[in-house]
XYZ file of N, CA and C in Angstrom:
480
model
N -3.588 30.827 10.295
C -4.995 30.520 10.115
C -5.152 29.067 9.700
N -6.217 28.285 10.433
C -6.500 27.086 10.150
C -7.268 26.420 8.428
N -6.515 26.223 7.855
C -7.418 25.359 6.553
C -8.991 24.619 7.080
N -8.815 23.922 8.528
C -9.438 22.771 8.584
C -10.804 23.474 9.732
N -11.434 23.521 9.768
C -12.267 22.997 9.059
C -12.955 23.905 7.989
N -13.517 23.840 6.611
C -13.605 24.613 6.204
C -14.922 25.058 6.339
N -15.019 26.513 6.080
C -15.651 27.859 6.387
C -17.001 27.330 6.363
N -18.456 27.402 6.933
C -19.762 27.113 6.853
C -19.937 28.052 5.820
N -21.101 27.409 5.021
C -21.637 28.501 3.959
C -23.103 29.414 5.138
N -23.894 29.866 4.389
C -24.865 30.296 5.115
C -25.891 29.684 5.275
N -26.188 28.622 4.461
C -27.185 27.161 4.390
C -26.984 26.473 5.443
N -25.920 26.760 5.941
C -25.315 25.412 6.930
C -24.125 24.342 6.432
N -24.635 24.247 5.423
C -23.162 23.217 4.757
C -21.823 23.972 4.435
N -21.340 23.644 4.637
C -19.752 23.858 4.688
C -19.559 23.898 3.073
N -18.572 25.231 2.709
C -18.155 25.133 2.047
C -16.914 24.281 1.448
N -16.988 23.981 0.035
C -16.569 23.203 -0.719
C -14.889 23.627 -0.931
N -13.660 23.152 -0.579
C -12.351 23.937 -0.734
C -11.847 23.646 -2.232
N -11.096 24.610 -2.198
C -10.865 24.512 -3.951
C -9.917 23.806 -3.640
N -9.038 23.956 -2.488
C -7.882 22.693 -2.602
C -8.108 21.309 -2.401
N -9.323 20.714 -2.402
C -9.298 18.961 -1.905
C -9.369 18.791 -0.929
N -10.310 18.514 -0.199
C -11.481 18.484 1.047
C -10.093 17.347 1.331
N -10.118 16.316 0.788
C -8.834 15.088 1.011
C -7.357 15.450 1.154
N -7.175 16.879 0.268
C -5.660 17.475 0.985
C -5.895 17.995 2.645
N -7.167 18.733 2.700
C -7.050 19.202 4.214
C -7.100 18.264 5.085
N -7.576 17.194 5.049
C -7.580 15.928 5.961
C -6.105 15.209 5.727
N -5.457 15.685 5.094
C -4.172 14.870 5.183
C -3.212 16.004 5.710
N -3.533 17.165 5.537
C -2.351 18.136 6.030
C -2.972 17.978 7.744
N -3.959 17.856 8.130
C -4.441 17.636 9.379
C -3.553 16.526 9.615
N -3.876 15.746 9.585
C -3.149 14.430 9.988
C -2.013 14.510 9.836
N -1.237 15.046 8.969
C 0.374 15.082 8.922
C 0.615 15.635 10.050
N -0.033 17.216 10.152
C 0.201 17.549 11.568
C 0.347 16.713 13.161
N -0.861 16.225 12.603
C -1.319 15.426 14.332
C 0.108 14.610 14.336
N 0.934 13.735 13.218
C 1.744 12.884 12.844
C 2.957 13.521 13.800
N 3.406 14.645 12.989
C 4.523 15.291 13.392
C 4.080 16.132 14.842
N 3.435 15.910 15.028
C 3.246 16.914 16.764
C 2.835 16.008 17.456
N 2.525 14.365 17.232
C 3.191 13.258 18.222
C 1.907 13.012 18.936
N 0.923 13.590 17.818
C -0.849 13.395 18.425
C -1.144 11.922 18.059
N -0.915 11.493 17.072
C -0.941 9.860 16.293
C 0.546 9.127 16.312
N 0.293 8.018 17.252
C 1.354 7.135 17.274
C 0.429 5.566 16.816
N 1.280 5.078 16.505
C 1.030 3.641 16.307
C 0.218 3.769 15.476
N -0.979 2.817 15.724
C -2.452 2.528 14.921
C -3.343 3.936 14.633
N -3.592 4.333 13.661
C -4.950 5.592 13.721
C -6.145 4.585 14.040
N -6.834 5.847 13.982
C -8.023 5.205 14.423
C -8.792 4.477 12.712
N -9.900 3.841 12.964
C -10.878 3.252 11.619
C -10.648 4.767 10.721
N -11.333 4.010 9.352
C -10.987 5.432 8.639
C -12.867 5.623 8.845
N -13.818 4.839 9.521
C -15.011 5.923 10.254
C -14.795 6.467 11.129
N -14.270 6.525 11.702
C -13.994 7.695 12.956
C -13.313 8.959 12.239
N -12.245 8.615 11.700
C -11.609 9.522 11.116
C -12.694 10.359 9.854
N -13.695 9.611 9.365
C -14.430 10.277 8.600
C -15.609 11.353 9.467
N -15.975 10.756 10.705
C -16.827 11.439 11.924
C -15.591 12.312 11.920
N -14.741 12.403 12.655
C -14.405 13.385 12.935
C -14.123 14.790 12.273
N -13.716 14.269 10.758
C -13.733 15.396 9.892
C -14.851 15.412 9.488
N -16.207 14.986 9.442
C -16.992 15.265 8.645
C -17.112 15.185 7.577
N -16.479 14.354 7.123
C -16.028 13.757 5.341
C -16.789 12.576 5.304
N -16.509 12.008 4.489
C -16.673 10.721 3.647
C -15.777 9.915 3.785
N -16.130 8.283 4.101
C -14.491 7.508 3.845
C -13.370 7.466 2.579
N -14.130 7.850 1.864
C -13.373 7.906 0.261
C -12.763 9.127 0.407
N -13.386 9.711 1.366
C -11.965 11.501 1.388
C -11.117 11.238 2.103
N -11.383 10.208 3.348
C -10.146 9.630 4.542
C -9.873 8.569 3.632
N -9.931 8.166 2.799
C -8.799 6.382 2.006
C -7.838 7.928 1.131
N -8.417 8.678 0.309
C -7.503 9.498 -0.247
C -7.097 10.271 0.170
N -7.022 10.348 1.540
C -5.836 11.311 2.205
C -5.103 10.222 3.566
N -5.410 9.299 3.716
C -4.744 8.642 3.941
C -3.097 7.591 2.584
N -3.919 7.961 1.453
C -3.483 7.602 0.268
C -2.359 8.278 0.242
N -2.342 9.693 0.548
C -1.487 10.950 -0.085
C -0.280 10.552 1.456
N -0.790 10.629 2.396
C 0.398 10.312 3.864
C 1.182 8.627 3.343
N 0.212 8.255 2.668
C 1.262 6.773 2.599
C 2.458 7.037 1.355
N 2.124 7.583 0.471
C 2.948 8.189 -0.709
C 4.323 8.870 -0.545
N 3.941 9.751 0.629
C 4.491 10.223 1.421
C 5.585 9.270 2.192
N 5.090 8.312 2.424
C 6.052 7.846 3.558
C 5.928 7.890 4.825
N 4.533 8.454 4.910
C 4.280 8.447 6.740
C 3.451 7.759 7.284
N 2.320 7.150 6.191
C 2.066 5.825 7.377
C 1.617 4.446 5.779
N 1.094 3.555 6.678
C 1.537 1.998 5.721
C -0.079 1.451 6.175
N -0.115 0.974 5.072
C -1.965 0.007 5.255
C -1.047 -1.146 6.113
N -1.801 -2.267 7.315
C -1.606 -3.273 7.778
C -2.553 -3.586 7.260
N -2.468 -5.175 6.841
C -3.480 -6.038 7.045
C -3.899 -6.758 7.784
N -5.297 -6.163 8.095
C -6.167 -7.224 9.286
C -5.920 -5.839 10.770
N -4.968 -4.798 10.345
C -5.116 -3.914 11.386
C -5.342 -2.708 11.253
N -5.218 -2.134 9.726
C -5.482 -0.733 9.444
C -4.591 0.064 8.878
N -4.974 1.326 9.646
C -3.430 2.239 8.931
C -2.607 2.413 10.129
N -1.278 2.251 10.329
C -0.348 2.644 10.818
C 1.108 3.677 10.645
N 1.669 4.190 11.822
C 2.775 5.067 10.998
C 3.500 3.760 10.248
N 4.211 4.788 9.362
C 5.179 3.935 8.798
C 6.396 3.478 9.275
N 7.148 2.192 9.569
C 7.954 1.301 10.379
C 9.283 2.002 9.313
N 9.228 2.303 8.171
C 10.715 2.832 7.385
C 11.490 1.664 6.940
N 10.611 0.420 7.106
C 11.146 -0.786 6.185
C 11.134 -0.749 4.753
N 11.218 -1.761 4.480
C 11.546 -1.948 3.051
C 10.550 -1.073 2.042
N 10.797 -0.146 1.168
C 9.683 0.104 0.428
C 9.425 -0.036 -0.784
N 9.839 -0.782 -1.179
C 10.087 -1.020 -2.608
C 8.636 -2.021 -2.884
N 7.979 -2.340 -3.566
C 6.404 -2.873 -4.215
C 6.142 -3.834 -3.489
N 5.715 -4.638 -3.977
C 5.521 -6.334 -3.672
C 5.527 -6.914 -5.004
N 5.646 -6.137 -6.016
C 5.829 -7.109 -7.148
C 7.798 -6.884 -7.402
N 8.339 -6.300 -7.040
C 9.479 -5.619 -7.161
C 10.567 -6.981 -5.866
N 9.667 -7.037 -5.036
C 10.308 -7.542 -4.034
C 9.991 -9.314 -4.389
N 8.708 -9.473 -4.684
C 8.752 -10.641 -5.664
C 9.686 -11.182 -6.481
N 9.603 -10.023 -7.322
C 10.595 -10.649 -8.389
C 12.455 -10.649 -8.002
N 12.825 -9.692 -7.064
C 13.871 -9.719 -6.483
C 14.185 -11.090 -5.263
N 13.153 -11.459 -5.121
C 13.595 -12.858 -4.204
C 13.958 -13.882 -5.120
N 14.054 -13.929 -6.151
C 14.602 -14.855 -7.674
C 16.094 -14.799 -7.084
N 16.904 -13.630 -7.175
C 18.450 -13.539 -6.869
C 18.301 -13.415 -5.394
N 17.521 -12.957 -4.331
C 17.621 -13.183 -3.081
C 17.898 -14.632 -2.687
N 17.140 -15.568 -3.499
C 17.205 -17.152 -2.916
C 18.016 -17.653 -3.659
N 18.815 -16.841 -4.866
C 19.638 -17.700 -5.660
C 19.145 -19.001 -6.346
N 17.793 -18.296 -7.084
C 17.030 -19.754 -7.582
C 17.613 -19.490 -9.006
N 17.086 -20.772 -10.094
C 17.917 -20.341 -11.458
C 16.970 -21.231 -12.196
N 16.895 -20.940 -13.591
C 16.053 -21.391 -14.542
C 15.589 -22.779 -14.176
N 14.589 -22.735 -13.712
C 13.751 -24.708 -13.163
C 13.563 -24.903 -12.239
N 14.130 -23.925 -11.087
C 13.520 -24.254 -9.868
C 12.258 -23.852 -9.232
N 12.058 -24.297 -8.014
C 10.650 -24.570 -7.898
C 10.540 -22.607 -7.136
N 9.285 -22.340 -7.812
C 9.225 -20.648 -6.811
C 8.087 -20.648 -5.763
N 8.291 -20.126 -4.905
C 7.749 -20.211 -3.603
C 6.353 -20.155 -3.776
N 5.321 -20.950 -2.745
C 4.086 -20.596 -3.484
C 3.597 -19.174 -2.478
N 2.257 -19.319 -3.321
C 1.075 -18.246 -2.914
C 1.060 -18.134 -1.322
N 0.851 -19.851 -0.817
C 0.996 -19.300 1.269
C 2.325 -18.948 1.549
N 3.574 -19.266 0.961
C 4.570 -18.834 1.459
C 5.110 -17.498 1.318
N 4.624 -17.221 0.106
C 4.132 -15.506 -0.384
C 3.803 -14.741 0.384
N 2.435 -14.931 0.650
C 1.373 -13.882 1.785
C 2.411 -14.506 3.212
N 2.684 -15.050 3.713
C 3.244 -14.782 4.836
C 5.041 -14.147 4.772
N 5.213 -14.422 3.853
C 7.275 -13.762 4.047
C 7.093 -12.395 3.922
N 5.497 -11.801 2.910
C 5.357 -10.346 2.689
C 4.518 -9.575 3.396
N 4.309 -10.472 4.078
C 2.703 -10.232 4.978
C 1.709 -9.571 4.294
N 1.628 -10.181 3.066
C 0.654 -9.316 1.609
C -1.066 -10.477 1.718
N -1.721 -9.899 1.218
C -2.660 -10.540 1.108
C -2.982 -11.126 -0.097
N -3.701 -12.652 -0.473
C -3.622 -14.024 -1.324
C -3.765 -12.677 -2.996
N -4.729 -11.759 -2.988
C -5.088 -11.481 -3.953
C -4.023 -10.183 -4.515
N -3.225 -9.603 -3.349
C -2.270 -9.080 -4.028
C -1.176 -9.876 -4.475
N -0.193 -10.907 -4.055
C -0.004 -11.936 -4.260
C 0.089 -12.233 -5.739
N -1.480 -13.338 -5.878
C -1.814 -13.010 -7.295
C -1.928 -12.346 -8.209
N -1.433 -10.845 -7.642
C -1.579 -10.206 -9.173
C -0.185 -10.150 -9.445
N 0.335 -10.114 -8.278
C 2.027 -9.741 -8.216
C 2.435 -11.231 -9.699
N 2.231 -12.345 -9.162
C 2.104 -13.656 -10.200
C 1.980 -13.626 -11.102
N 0.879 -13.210 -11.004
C -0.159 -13.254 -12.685
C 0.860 -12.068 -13.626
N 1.532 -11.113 -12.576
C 2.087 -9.717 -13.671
C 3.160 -10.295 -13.953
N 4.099 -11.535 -13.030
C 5.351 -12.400 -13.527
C 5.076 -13.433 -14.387
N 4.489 -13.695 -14.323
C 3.770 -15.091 -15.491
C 3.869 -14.173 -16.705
N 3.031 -13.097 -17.035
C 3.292 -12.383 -18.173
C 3.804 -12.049 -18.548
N 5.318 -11.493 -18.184
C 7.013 -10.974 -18.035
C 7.584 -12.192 -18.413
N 6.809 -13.321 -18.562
C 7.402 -14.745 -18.682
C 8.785 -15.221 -18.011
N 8.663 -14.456 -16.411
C 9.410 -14.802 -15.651
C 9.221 -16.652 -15.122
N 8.246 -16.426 -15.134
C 7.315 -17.991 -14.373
C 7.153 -18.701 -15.037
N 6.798 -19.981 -14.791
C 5.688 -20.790 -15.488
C 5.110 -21.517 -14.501
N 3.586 -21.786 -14.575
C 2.759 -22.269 -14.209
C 2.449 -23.982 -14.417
N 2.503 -24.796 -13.783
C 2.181 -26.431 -13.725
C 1.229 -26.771 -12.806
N -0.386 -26.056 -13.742
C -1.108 -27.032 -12.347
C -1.110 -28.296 -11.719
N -1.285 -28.000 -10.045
C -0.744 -29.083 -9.433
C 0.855 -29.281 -9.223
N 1.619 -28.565 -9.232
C 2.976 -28.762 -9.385
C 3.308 -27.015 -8.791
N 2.623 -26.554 -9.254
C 3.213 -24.986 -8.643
C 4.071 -24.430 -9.833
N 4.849 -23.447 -9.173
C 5.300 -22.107 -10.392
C 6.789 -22.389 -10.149
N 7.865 -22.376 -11.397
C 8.745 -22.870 -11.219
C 9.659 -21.440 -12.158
N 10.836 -21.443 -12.009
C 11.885 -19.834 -12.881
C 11.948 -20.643 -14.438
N 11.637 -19.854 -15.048
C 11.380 -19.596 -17.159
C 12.501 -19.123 -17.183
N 12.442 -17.313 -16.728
C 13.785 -17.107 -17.019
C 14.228 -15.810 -16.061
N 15.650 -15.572 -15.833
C 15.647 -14.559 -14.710
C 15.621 -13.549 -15.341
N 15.545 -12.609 -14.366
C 14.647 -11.003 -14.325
C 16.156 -10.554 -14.524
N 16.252 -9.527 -15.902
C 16.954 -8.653 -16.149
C 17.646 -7.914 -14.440
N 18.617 -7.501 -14.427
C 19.816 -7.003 -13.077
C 19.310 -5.678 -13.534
N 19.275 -4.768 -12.664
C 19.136 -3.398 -12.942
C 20.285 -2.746 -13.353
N 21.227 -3.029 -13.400
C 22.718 -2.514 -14.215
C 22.584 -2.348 -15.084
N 21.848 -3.631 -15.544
C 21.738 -3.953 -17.431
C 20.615 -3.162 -17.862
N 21.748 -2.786 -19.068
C 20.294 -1.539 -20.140
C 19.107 -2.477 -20.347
């Protein structure tokens, strides 16, 4: 028996599911995922809200729950897509791991903000927070006009 769509009341409006109107739109879509109905790009999350009859805030949180998952990835500037099974680790994680990726060391200069958004393909304002959360870790330091340079390196995950 189908979850989706759920049951009409007798008013006409559809009843309300006790499980999360946003779980059934994601177990839908997982489906469509795994039975090879959605490749590549989905569609806008309005269409996807037309089609279920939801709200976009019920398609961002069940699109939310498939990305958690591991089955598909926000693009920027293109939407939601399956997920490619690259790297998954944060953008502040991968930030701070390009410190020993580039073999930089206390004083050198750290990559800026455009070289940022393009090596992560992240956008300026995630970016900045990723920064702003290393500046506070007092990984960074800041020299306006001069850019962000290594304070001190980021604890090795070995170490307690």
């Amino acid at each position: 028996m189908s979850c989706w769509p759920p049951a009409p009341r007798g008013d006409g409006m559809r009843e309300a599911s006790p499980r999360g109107t946003y779980l059934l739109v994601a177990d839908s879509l997982r489906s469509d995922i795994t039975q090879g109905g959605l490749t590549d790009v989905l569609p806008s999350e309005s269409s996807l809200g037309a089609k279920y009859d939801v709200s976009r805030n019920t398609v961002r949180r069940a699109l939310k729950v498939l990305e958690a998952e591991g089955l598909l990835e926000s693009a920027p500037g293109i939407g939601w897509r399956l997920a490619t099974g690259g790297d998954r680790r944060d953008l502040l994680t991968k930030m701070t791991d390009l410190i020993s990726d580039m073999g930089l060391v206390v004083g050198d200069r750290y990559p800026s903000e455009a070289e940022l958004c393009e090596r992560f393909k992240a956008s300026r304002t995630a970016v900045r927070r990723a920064l702003g959360h290393m500046e506070g870790e007092g990984l960074l330091d800041t020299v306006h006009g001069k850019g962000r340079s290594i304070r001190v390196l980021p604890a090795s995950p070995a170490q307690p």
